Amino acid sequence: MGYAFNRESVSGILYQVLVSNTQEKGQQWVSDKLRNWQEQNSMQAFNLAFTAAPRFLGRGTVNVTAEQAVALQPFQLEGYTVDRLFRVWWLMQLPPADQKTYSPAIENLFHAAEMNELVALYGALPLLAFPESWKMRTAEGIRSNIGGVLEAIMLHNPYPAQYLDEPAWNQLIMKAFFTEKAVQHIAGMDERANASLARILTDFAHERWAAGRTVHPLIWRMVAPFIHAGNFEDIERIWFSEQHAEREAAALTCAASAYQPAKDLLETRKEMKEDISAGKLTWHTVASRVNG
């Protein structure tokens, strides 16, 4: 398949955002590059424009209207700079008619990319054609030690949750916790929770406790659907924690669990249960306390 969405619509919105965040000279540069690409179809010119974007457009932060943000969902421009936005939009100007030419063209950009170009490429994963073909590339990116690359893959990016197989997804989650990323911004955490990941996360928690280290409360978000007699003691431990964020995490975990002892435990703190029901206590609440 080609694109998994309406390419023209999304490309048009990105272009609107790009133009509204670019000065006249930069707008002219974009217009000239697009016209040249459409007339000559030169991959060398295409690649040069991708590389040259910061020089002609700068790296100012992109402002997005609420209407534009809604229209682009689930893709997000959180934290984007103008050059990164151009690069993402520019990739969408590559015709997807033939995967045998499209995929190598994208791969060549990955192979030649410096750090900021890699960030743009990995962040663009949800907008690339032939989405199934980028799973191995994404898994390779997860093994990177470049913080910006990891964040581009992990945060505000719907691609991993939609397309990665379970082992790769679980590796992404574990790497996010291990490298202390803002895990609350990982898309699809609840939908992709799985029993194997729950076991990995609880083992990770035990290792950190044994070393006298703290455990990120959002770990339990993906353990919640898999609470049972064998790991319920972990929930009881954070239930009685001295840290308020951990106690809140325990309450949210119990609220999301079908395990009866967990449901019974939540009943002992009526106020927290009511706050959860009213939407006053959420995982974002817990994350805000941790990141405080």
Short mmCIF file of N, CA and C in Angstrom, two decimals, residues 153-280:
data_model
loop_
_atom_site.label_atom_id
_atom_site.label_comp_id
_atom_site.label_asym_id
_atom_site.label_seq_id
_atom_site.Cartn_x
_atom_site.Cartn_y
_atom_site.Cartn_z
N ILE A 153 11.44 9.06 17.90
CA ILE A 153 10.74 7.79 17.72
C ILE A 153 9.71 7.57 18.81
N MET A 154 10.08 7.87 20.04
CA MET A 154 9.26 7.49 21.19
C MET A 154 8.13 8.46 21.51
N LEU A 155 8.39 9.75 21.39
CA LEU A 155 7.47 10.74 21.96
C LEU A 155 6.62 11.40 20.88
N HIS A 156 5.33 11.50 21.15
CA HIS A 156 4.38 12.14 20.23
C HIS A 156 4.40 11.49 18.85
N ASN A 157 4.74 10.23 18.79
CA ASN A 157 4.87 9.54 17.51
C ASN A 157 3.96 8.32 17.50
N PRO A 158 2.91 8.32 16.69
CA PRO A 158 1.97 7.20 16.67
C PRO A 158 2.47 5.97 15.92
N TYR A 159 3.55 6.12 15.17
CA TYR A 159 4.01 4.99 14.33
C TYR A 159 4.36 3.73 15.14
N PRO A 160 5.20 3.81 16.17
CA PRO A 160 5.60 2.57 16.86
C PRO A 160 4.41 1.75 17.37
N ALA A 161 3.46 2.39 18.00
CA ALA A 161 2.32 1.65 18.55
C ALA A 161 1.49 1.01 17.45
N GLN A 162 1.43 1.65 16.30
CA GLN A 162 0.62 1.13 15.20
C GLN A 162 1.28 -0.01 14.44
N TYR A 163 2.61 -0.01 14.36
CA TYR A 163 3.26 -0.93 13.43
C TYR A 163 4.31 -1.87 14.01
N LEU A 164 4.90 -1.55 15.15
CA LEU A 164 5.95 -2.43 15.66
C LEU A 164 5.37 -3.74 16.18
N ASP A 165 6.14 -4.82 16.00
CA ASP A 165 5.71 -6.07 16.62
C ASP A 165 5.99 -6.00 18.12
N GLU A 166 5.48 -6.98 18.84
CA GLU A 166 5.53 -6.89 20.31
C GLU A 166 6.94 -6.80 20.88
N PRO A 167 7.90 -7.62 20.45
CA PRO A 167 9.24 -7.49 21.03
C PRO A 167 9.85 -6.10 20.81
N ALA A 168 9.69 -5.54 19.61
CA ALA A 168 10.26 -4.22 19.34
C ALA A 168 9.55 -3.15 20.16
N TRP A 169 8.23 -3.27 20.28
CA TRP A 169 7.48 -2.32 21.10
C TRP A 169 7.94 -2.38 22.55
N ASN A 170 8.09 -3.59 23.07
CA ASN A 170 8.52 -3.73 24.46
C ASN A 170 9.92 -3.17 24.67
N GLN A 171 10.78 -3.34 23.67
CA GLN A 171 12.13 -2.78 23.76
C GLN A 171 12.06 -1.25 23.80
N LEU A 172 11.17 -0.67 23.01
CA LEU A 172 11.02 0.79 23.01
C LEU A 172 10.60 1.28 24.39
N ILE A 173 9.63 0.62 24.99
CA ILE A 173 9.14 1.04 26.31
C ILE A 173 10.26 0.94 27.34
N MET A 174 10.97 -0.17 27.34
CA MET A 174 12.03 -0.35 28.32
C MET A 174 13.15 0.67 28.12
N LYS A 175 13.49 0.95 26.88
CA LYS A 175 14.55 1.93 26.62
C LYS A 175 14.10 3.32 27.06
N ALA A 176 12.82 3.61 26.89
CA ALA A 176 12.30 4.92 27.30
C ALA A 176 12.43 5.11 28.80
N PHE A 177 12.11 4.08 29.56
CA PHE A 177 12.26 4.18 31.02
C PHE A 177 13.73 4.20 31.41
N PHE A 178 14.53 3.38 30.76
CA PHE A 178 15.94 3.28 31.11
C PHE A 178 16.68 4.58 30.82
N THR A 179 16.29 5.27 29.76
CA THR A 179 16.95 6.52 29.39
C THR A 179 16.22 7.74 29.94
N GLU A 180 15.21 7.50 30.75
CA GLU A 180 14.48 8.55 31.47
C GLU A 180 13.83 9.57 30.53
N LYS A 181 13.16 9.05 29.50
CA LYS A 181 12.40 9.92 28.61
C LYS A 181 11.05 10.27 29.24
N ALA A 182 10.38 11.25 28.67
CA ALA A 182 9.06 11.67 29.17
C ALA A 182 8.02 10.67 28.70
N VAL A 183 7.97 9.53 29.37
CA VAL A 183 7.20 8.39 28.89
C VAL A 183 5.70 8.67 28.76
N GLN A 184 5.21 9.69 29.46
CA GLN A 184 3.77 9.99 29.35
C GLN A 184 3.39 10.44 27.95
N HIS A 185 4.39 10.79 27.13
CA HIS A 185 4.11 11.25 25.77
C HIS A 185 4.27 10.14 24.73
N ILE A 186 4.40 8.90 25.19
CA ILE A 186 4.45 7.77 24.27
C ILE A 186 3.03 7.43 23.85
N ALA A 187 2.76 7.46 22.56
CA ALA A 187 1.42 7.15 22.06
C ALA A 187 1.15 5.65 22.13
N GLY A 188 -0.06 5.29 22.52
CA GLY A 188 -0.48 3.89 22.48
C GLY A 188 -0.06 3.04 23.65
N MET A 189 0.35 3.64 24.76
CA MET A 189 0.82 2.86 25.91
C MET A 189 -0.24 1.90 26.41
N ASP A 190 -1.46 2.37 26.54
CA ASP A 190 -2.53 1.52 27.08
C ASP A 190 -2.92 0.43 26.09
N GLU A 191 -3.03 0.81 24.82
CA GLU A 191 -3.46 -0.13 23.80
C GLU A 191 -2.44 -1.25 23.57
N ARG A 192 -1.15 -0.96 23.75
CA ARG A 192 -0.12 -1.95 23.48
C ARG A 192 0.42 -2.63 24.74
N ALA A 193 -0.23 -2.41 25.87
CA ALA A 193 0.17 -3.14 27.08
C ALA A 193 0.02 -4.63 26.81
N ASN A 194 0.96 -5.43 27.31
CA ASN A 194 0.91 -6.88 27.09
C ASN A 194 1.55 -7.60 28.26
N ALA A 195 1.22 -8.87 28.41
CA ALA A 195 1.67 -9.64 29.58
C ALA A 195 3.19 -9.75 29.64
N SER A 196 3.82 -9.93 28.49
CA SER A 196 5.28 -10.03 28.46
C SER A 196 5.92 -8.74 28.95
N LEU A 197 5.41 -7.61 28.50
CA LEU A 197 5.94 -6.32 28.94
C LEU A 197 5.71 -6.12 30.43
N ALA A 198 4.56 -6.54 30.93
CA ALA A 198 4.28 -6.41 32.37
C ALA A 198 5.31 -7.18 33.18
N ARG A 199 5.69 -8.36 32.73
CA ARG A 199 6.72 -9.15 33.45
C ARG A 199 8.07 -8.45 33.39
N ILE A 200 8.42 -7.93 32.22
CA ILE A 200 9.70 -7.23 32.07
C ILE A 200 9.76 -6.00 32.98
N LEU A 201 8.67 -5.27 33.02
CA LEU A 201 8.63 -4.05 33.83
C LEU A 201 8.71 -4.35 35.32
N THR A 202 8.02 -5.38 35.77
CA THR A 202 8.09 -5.72 37.19
C THR A 202 9.49 -6.20 37.57
N ASP A 203 10.12 -6.96 36.68
CA ASP A 203 11.51 -7.39 36.94
C ASP A 203 12.43 -6.17 37.02
N PHE A 204 12.20 -5.20 36.13
CA PHE A 204 12.98 -3.97 36.12
C PHE A 204 12.79 -3.21 37.43
N ALA A 205 11.55 -3.16 37.91
CA ALA A 205 11.26 -2.49 39.19
C ALA A 205 12.00 -3.17 40.34
N HIS A 206 11.98 -4.50 40.34
CA HIS A 206 12.67 -5.24 41.40
C HIS A 206 14.17 -4.96 41.39
N GLU A 207 14.74 -4.89 40.20
CA GLU A 207 16.18 -4.62 40.09
C GLU A 207 16.52 -3.24 40.66
N ARG A 208 15.68 -2.27 40.35
CA ARG A 208 15.94 -0.91 40.84
C ARG A 208 15.74 -0.83 42.36
N TRP A 209 14.71 -1.48 42.86
CA TRP A 209 14.51 -1.50 44.31
C TRP A 209 15.69 -2.18 45.01
N ALA A 210 16.17 -3.27 44.45
CA ALA A 210 17.29 -4.00 45.05
C ALA A 210 18.55 -3.13 45.09
N ALA A 211 18.66 -2.22 44.12
CA ALA A 211 19.83 -1.33 44.06
C ALA A 211 19.60 -0.04 44.83
N GLY A 212 18.46 0.05 45.50
CA GLY A 212 18.15 1.24 46.29
C GLY A 212 17.76 2.44 45.45
N ARG A 213 17.27 2.19 44.25
CA ARG A 213 16.91 3.27 43.34
C ARG A 213 15.39 3.40 43.23
N THR A 214 14.95 4.56 42.75
CA THR A 214 13.51 4.79 42.60
C THR A 214 12.99 4.12 41.33
N VAL A 215 11.68 3.93 41.31
CA VAL A 215 11.01 3.34 40.16
C VAL A 215 10.00 4.33 39.63
N HIS A 216 10.04 4.60 38.34
CA HIS A 216 9.10 5.55 37.74
C HIS A 216 7.67 5.05 37.93
N PRO A 217 6.78 5.85 38.50
CA PRO A 217 5.42 5.38 38.76
C PRO A 217 4.65 4.93 37.53
N LEU A 218 4.97 5.49 36.35
CA LEU A 218 4.21 5.13 35.16
C LEU A 218 4.51 3.72 34.66
N ILE A 219 5.51 3.07 35.25
CA ILE A 219 5.74 1.67 34.93
C ILE A 219 4.47 0.84 35.17
N TRP A 220 3.77 1.20 36.25
CA TRP A 220 2.62 0.39 36.66
C TRP A 220 1.42 0.60 35.75
N ARG A 221 1.44 1.63 34.94
CA ARG A 221 0.34 1.86 34.00
C ARG A 221 0.17 0.67 33.06
N MET A 222 1.28 0.10 32.61
CA MET A 222 1.21 -1.02 31.67
C MET A 222 1.20 -2.38 32.35
N VAL A 223 1.35 -2.36 33.67
CA VAL A 223 1.24 -3.60 34.44
C VAL A 223 -0.21 -3.81 34.88
N ALA A 224 -0.95 -2.72 35.00
CA ALA A 224 -2.31 -2.75 35.58
C ALA A 224 -3.22 -3.83 35.00
N PRO A 225 -3.29 -4.03 33.69
CA PRO A 225 -4.21 -5.06 33.19
C PRO A 225 -3.77 -6.49 33.50
N PHE A 226 -2.56 -6.64 34.05
CA PHE A 226 -2.00 -7.97 34.26
C PHE A 226 -1.64 -8.22 35.73
N ILE A 227 -2.34 -7.54 36.62
CA ILE A 227 -2.15 -7.76 38.05
C ILE A 227 -2.69 -9.14 38.43
N HIS A 228 -1.92 -9.87 39.22
CA HIS A 228 -2.35 -11.20 39.68
C HIS A 228 -1.68 -11.45 41.03
N ALA A 229 -1.91 -12.63 41.57
CA ALA A 229 -1.39 -12.94 42.91
C ALA A 229 0.13 -12.85 42.96
N GLY A 230 0.79 -13.15 41.83
CA GLY A 230 2.24 -13.17 41.83
C GLY A 230 2.90 -11.80 41.87
N ASN A 231 2.19 -10.75 41.45
CA ASN A 231 2.82 -9.41 41.46
C ASN A 231 2.04 -8.38 42.27
N PHE A 232 0.99 -8.85 42.95
CA PHE A 232 0.17 -7.90 43.69
C PHE A 232 0.93 -7.26 44.85
N GLU A 233 1.93 -7.96 45.37
CA GLU A 233 2.73 -7.39 46.46
C GLU A 233 3.44 -6.11 46.01
N ASP A 234 3.79 -6.03 44.74
CA ASP A 234 4.43 -4.82 44.21
C ASP A 234 3.48 -3.64 44.30
N ILE A 235 2.22 -3.87 44.00
CA ILE A 235 1.21 -2.81 44.07
C ILE A 235 0.98 -2.39 45.51
N GLU A 236 0.96 -3.38 46.39
CA GLU A 236 0.79 -3.06 47.81
C GLU A 236 1.99 -2.24 48.32
N ARG A 237 3.16 -2.54 47.81
CA ARG A 237 4.35 -1.80 48.23
C ARG A 237 4.22 -0.32 47.88
N ILE A 238 3.83 0.00 46.64
CA ILE A 238 3.71 1.41 46.28
C ILE A 238 2.45 2.04 46.86
N TRP A 239 1.47 1.21 47.21
CA TRP A 239 0.25 1.71 47.86
C TRP A 239 0.59 2.39 49.19
N PHE A 240 1.58 1.84 49.87
CA PHE A 240 1.97 2.37 51.18
C PHE A 240 3.27 3.18 51.10
N SER A 241 3.64 3.61 49.91
CA SER A 241 4.86 4.38 49.71
C SER A 241 4.78 5.74 50.41
N GLU A 242 5.95 6.27 50.73
CA GLU A 242 6.01 7.63 51.29
C GLU A 242 5.86 8.68 50.20
N GLN A 243 6.03 8.27 48.94
CA GLN A 243 5.92 9.19 47.81
C GLN A 243 4.46 9.26 47.34
N HIS A 244 3.92 10.48 47.30
CA HIS A 244 2.52 10.65 46.92
C HIS A 244 2.26 10.16 45.49
N ALA A 245 3.21 10.43 44.58
CA ALA A 245 3.04 9.99 43.19
C ALA A 245 2.92 8.48 43.09
N GLU A 246 3.67 7.75 43.93
CA GLU A 246 3.58 6.29 43.90
C GLU A 246 2.24 5.81 44.45
N ARG A 247 1.73 6.47 45.48
CA ARG A 247 0.43 6.08 46.02
C ARG A 247 -0.67 6.33 44.97
N GLU A 248 -0.54 7.44 44.26
CA GLU A 248 -1.52 7.72 43.20
C GLU A 248 -1.40 6.69 42.07
N ALA A 249 -0.18 6.32 41.75
CA ALA A 249 0.02 5.29 40.72
C ALA A 249 -0.61 3.97 41.14
N ALA A 250 -0.47 3.64 42.41
CA ALA A 250 -1.08 2.40 42.91
C ALA A 250 -2.60 2.46 42.77
N ALA A 251 -3.19 3.60 43.08
CA ALA A 251 -4.64 3.75 42.97
C ALA A 251 -5.09 3.62 41.52
N LEU A 252 -4.37 4.26 40.61
CA LEU A 252 -4.72 4.17 39.19
C LEU A 252 -4.55 2.75 38.66
N THR A 253 -3.52 2.08 39.14
CA THR A 253 -3.29 0.69 38.74
C THR A 253 -4.43 -0.19 39.19
N CYS A 254 -4.84 -0.02 40.43
CA CYS A 254 -5.96 -0.81 40.96
C CYS A 254 -7.25 -0.51 40.21
N ALA A 255 -7.44 0.75 39.85
CA ALA A 255 -8.65 1.16 39.14
C ALA A 255 -8.73 0.52 37.75
N ALA A 256 -7.57 0.26 37.15
CA ALA A 256 -7.54 -0.31 35.80
C ALA A 256 -7.45 -1.83 35.81
N SER A 257 -7.42 -2.43 36.99
CA SER A 257 -7.24 -3.87 37.11
C SER A 257 -8.57 -4.58 37.33
N ALA A 258 -8.65 -5.80 36.80
CA ALA A 258 -9.83 -6.65 37.03
C ALA A 258 -9.59 -7.61 38.19
N TYR A 259 -8.39 -7.54 38.77
CA TYR A 259 -8.04 -8.44 39.87
C TYR A 259 -8.78 -7.99 41.13
N GLN A 260 -9.57 -8.85 41.72
CA GLN A 260 -10.45 -8.45 42.81
C GLN A 260 -9.72 -7.86 44.01
N PRO A 261 -8.62 -8.46 44.47
CA PRO A 261 -7.90 -7.82 45.60
C PRO A 261 -7.46 -6.39 45.29
N ALA A 262 -7.13 -6.11 44.06
CA ALA A 262 -6.76 -4.74 43.68
C ALA A 262 -7.97 -3.82 43.78
N LYS A 263 -9.11 -4.30 43.32
CA LYS A 263 -10.34 -3.51 43.40
C LYS A 263 -10.73 -3.27 44.85
N ASP A 264 -10.53 -4.29 45.68
CA ASP A 264 -10.84 -4.15 47.10
C ASP A 264 -9.90 -3.14 47.77
N LEU A 265 -8.63 -3.16 47.37
CA LEU A 265 -7.66 -2.23 47.95
C LEU A 265 -8.05 -0.79 47.63
N LEU A 266 -8.50 -0.56 46.42
CA LEU A 266 -8.90 0.79 46.03
C LEU A 266 -10.06 1.29 46.87
N GLU A 267 -10.92 0.39 47.29
CA GLU A 267 -12.07 0.77 48.11
C GLU A 267 -11.67 1.36 49.45
N THR A 268 -10.45 1.10 49.89
CA THR A 268 -10.01 1.61 51.19
C THR A 268 -9.59 3.07 51.11
N ARG A 269 -9.52 3.60 49.88
CA ARG A 269 -9.21 5.03 49.72
C ARG A 269 -10.27 5.65 48.81
N LYS A 270 -11.41 5.91 49.40
CA LYS A 270 -12.57 6.40 48.65
C LYS A 270 -12.28 7.70 47.91
N GLU A 271 -11.50 8.59 48.55
CA GLU A 271 -11.24 9.89 47.94
C GLU A 271 -10.47 9.74 46.63
N MET A 272 -9.46 8.88 46.62
CA MET A 272 -8.70 8.64 45.40
C MET A 272 -9.58 8.00 44.33
N LYS A 273 -10.41 7.07 44.74
CA LYS A 273 -11.30 6.41 43.79
C LYS A 273 -12.24 7.42 43.14
N GLU A 274 -12.76 8.34 43.95
CA GLU A 274 -13.66 9.37 43.43
C GLU A 274 -12.92 10.32 42.50
N ASP A 275 -11.68 10.66 42.85
CA ASP A 275 -10.89 11.55 41.99
C ASP A 275 -10.60 10.89 40.65
N ILE A 276 -10.37 9.59 40.66
CA ILE A 276 -10.13 8.86 39.41
C ILE A 276 -11.40 8.87 38.55
N SER A 277 -12.52 8.59 39.18
CA SER A 277 -13.80 8.57 38.46
C SER A 277 -14.13 9.93 37.88
N ALA A 278 -13.77 10.99 38.59
CA ALA A 278 -14.07 12.35 38.15
C ALA A 278 -13.04 12.90 37.17
N GLY A 279 -11.98 12.14 36.91
CA GLY A 279 -10.94 12.59 36.00
C GLY A 279 -9.97 13.57 36.62
N LYS A 280 -10.01 13.71 37.94
CA LYS A 280 -9.10 14.60 38.63
C LYS A 280 -7.73 13.95 38.85
#
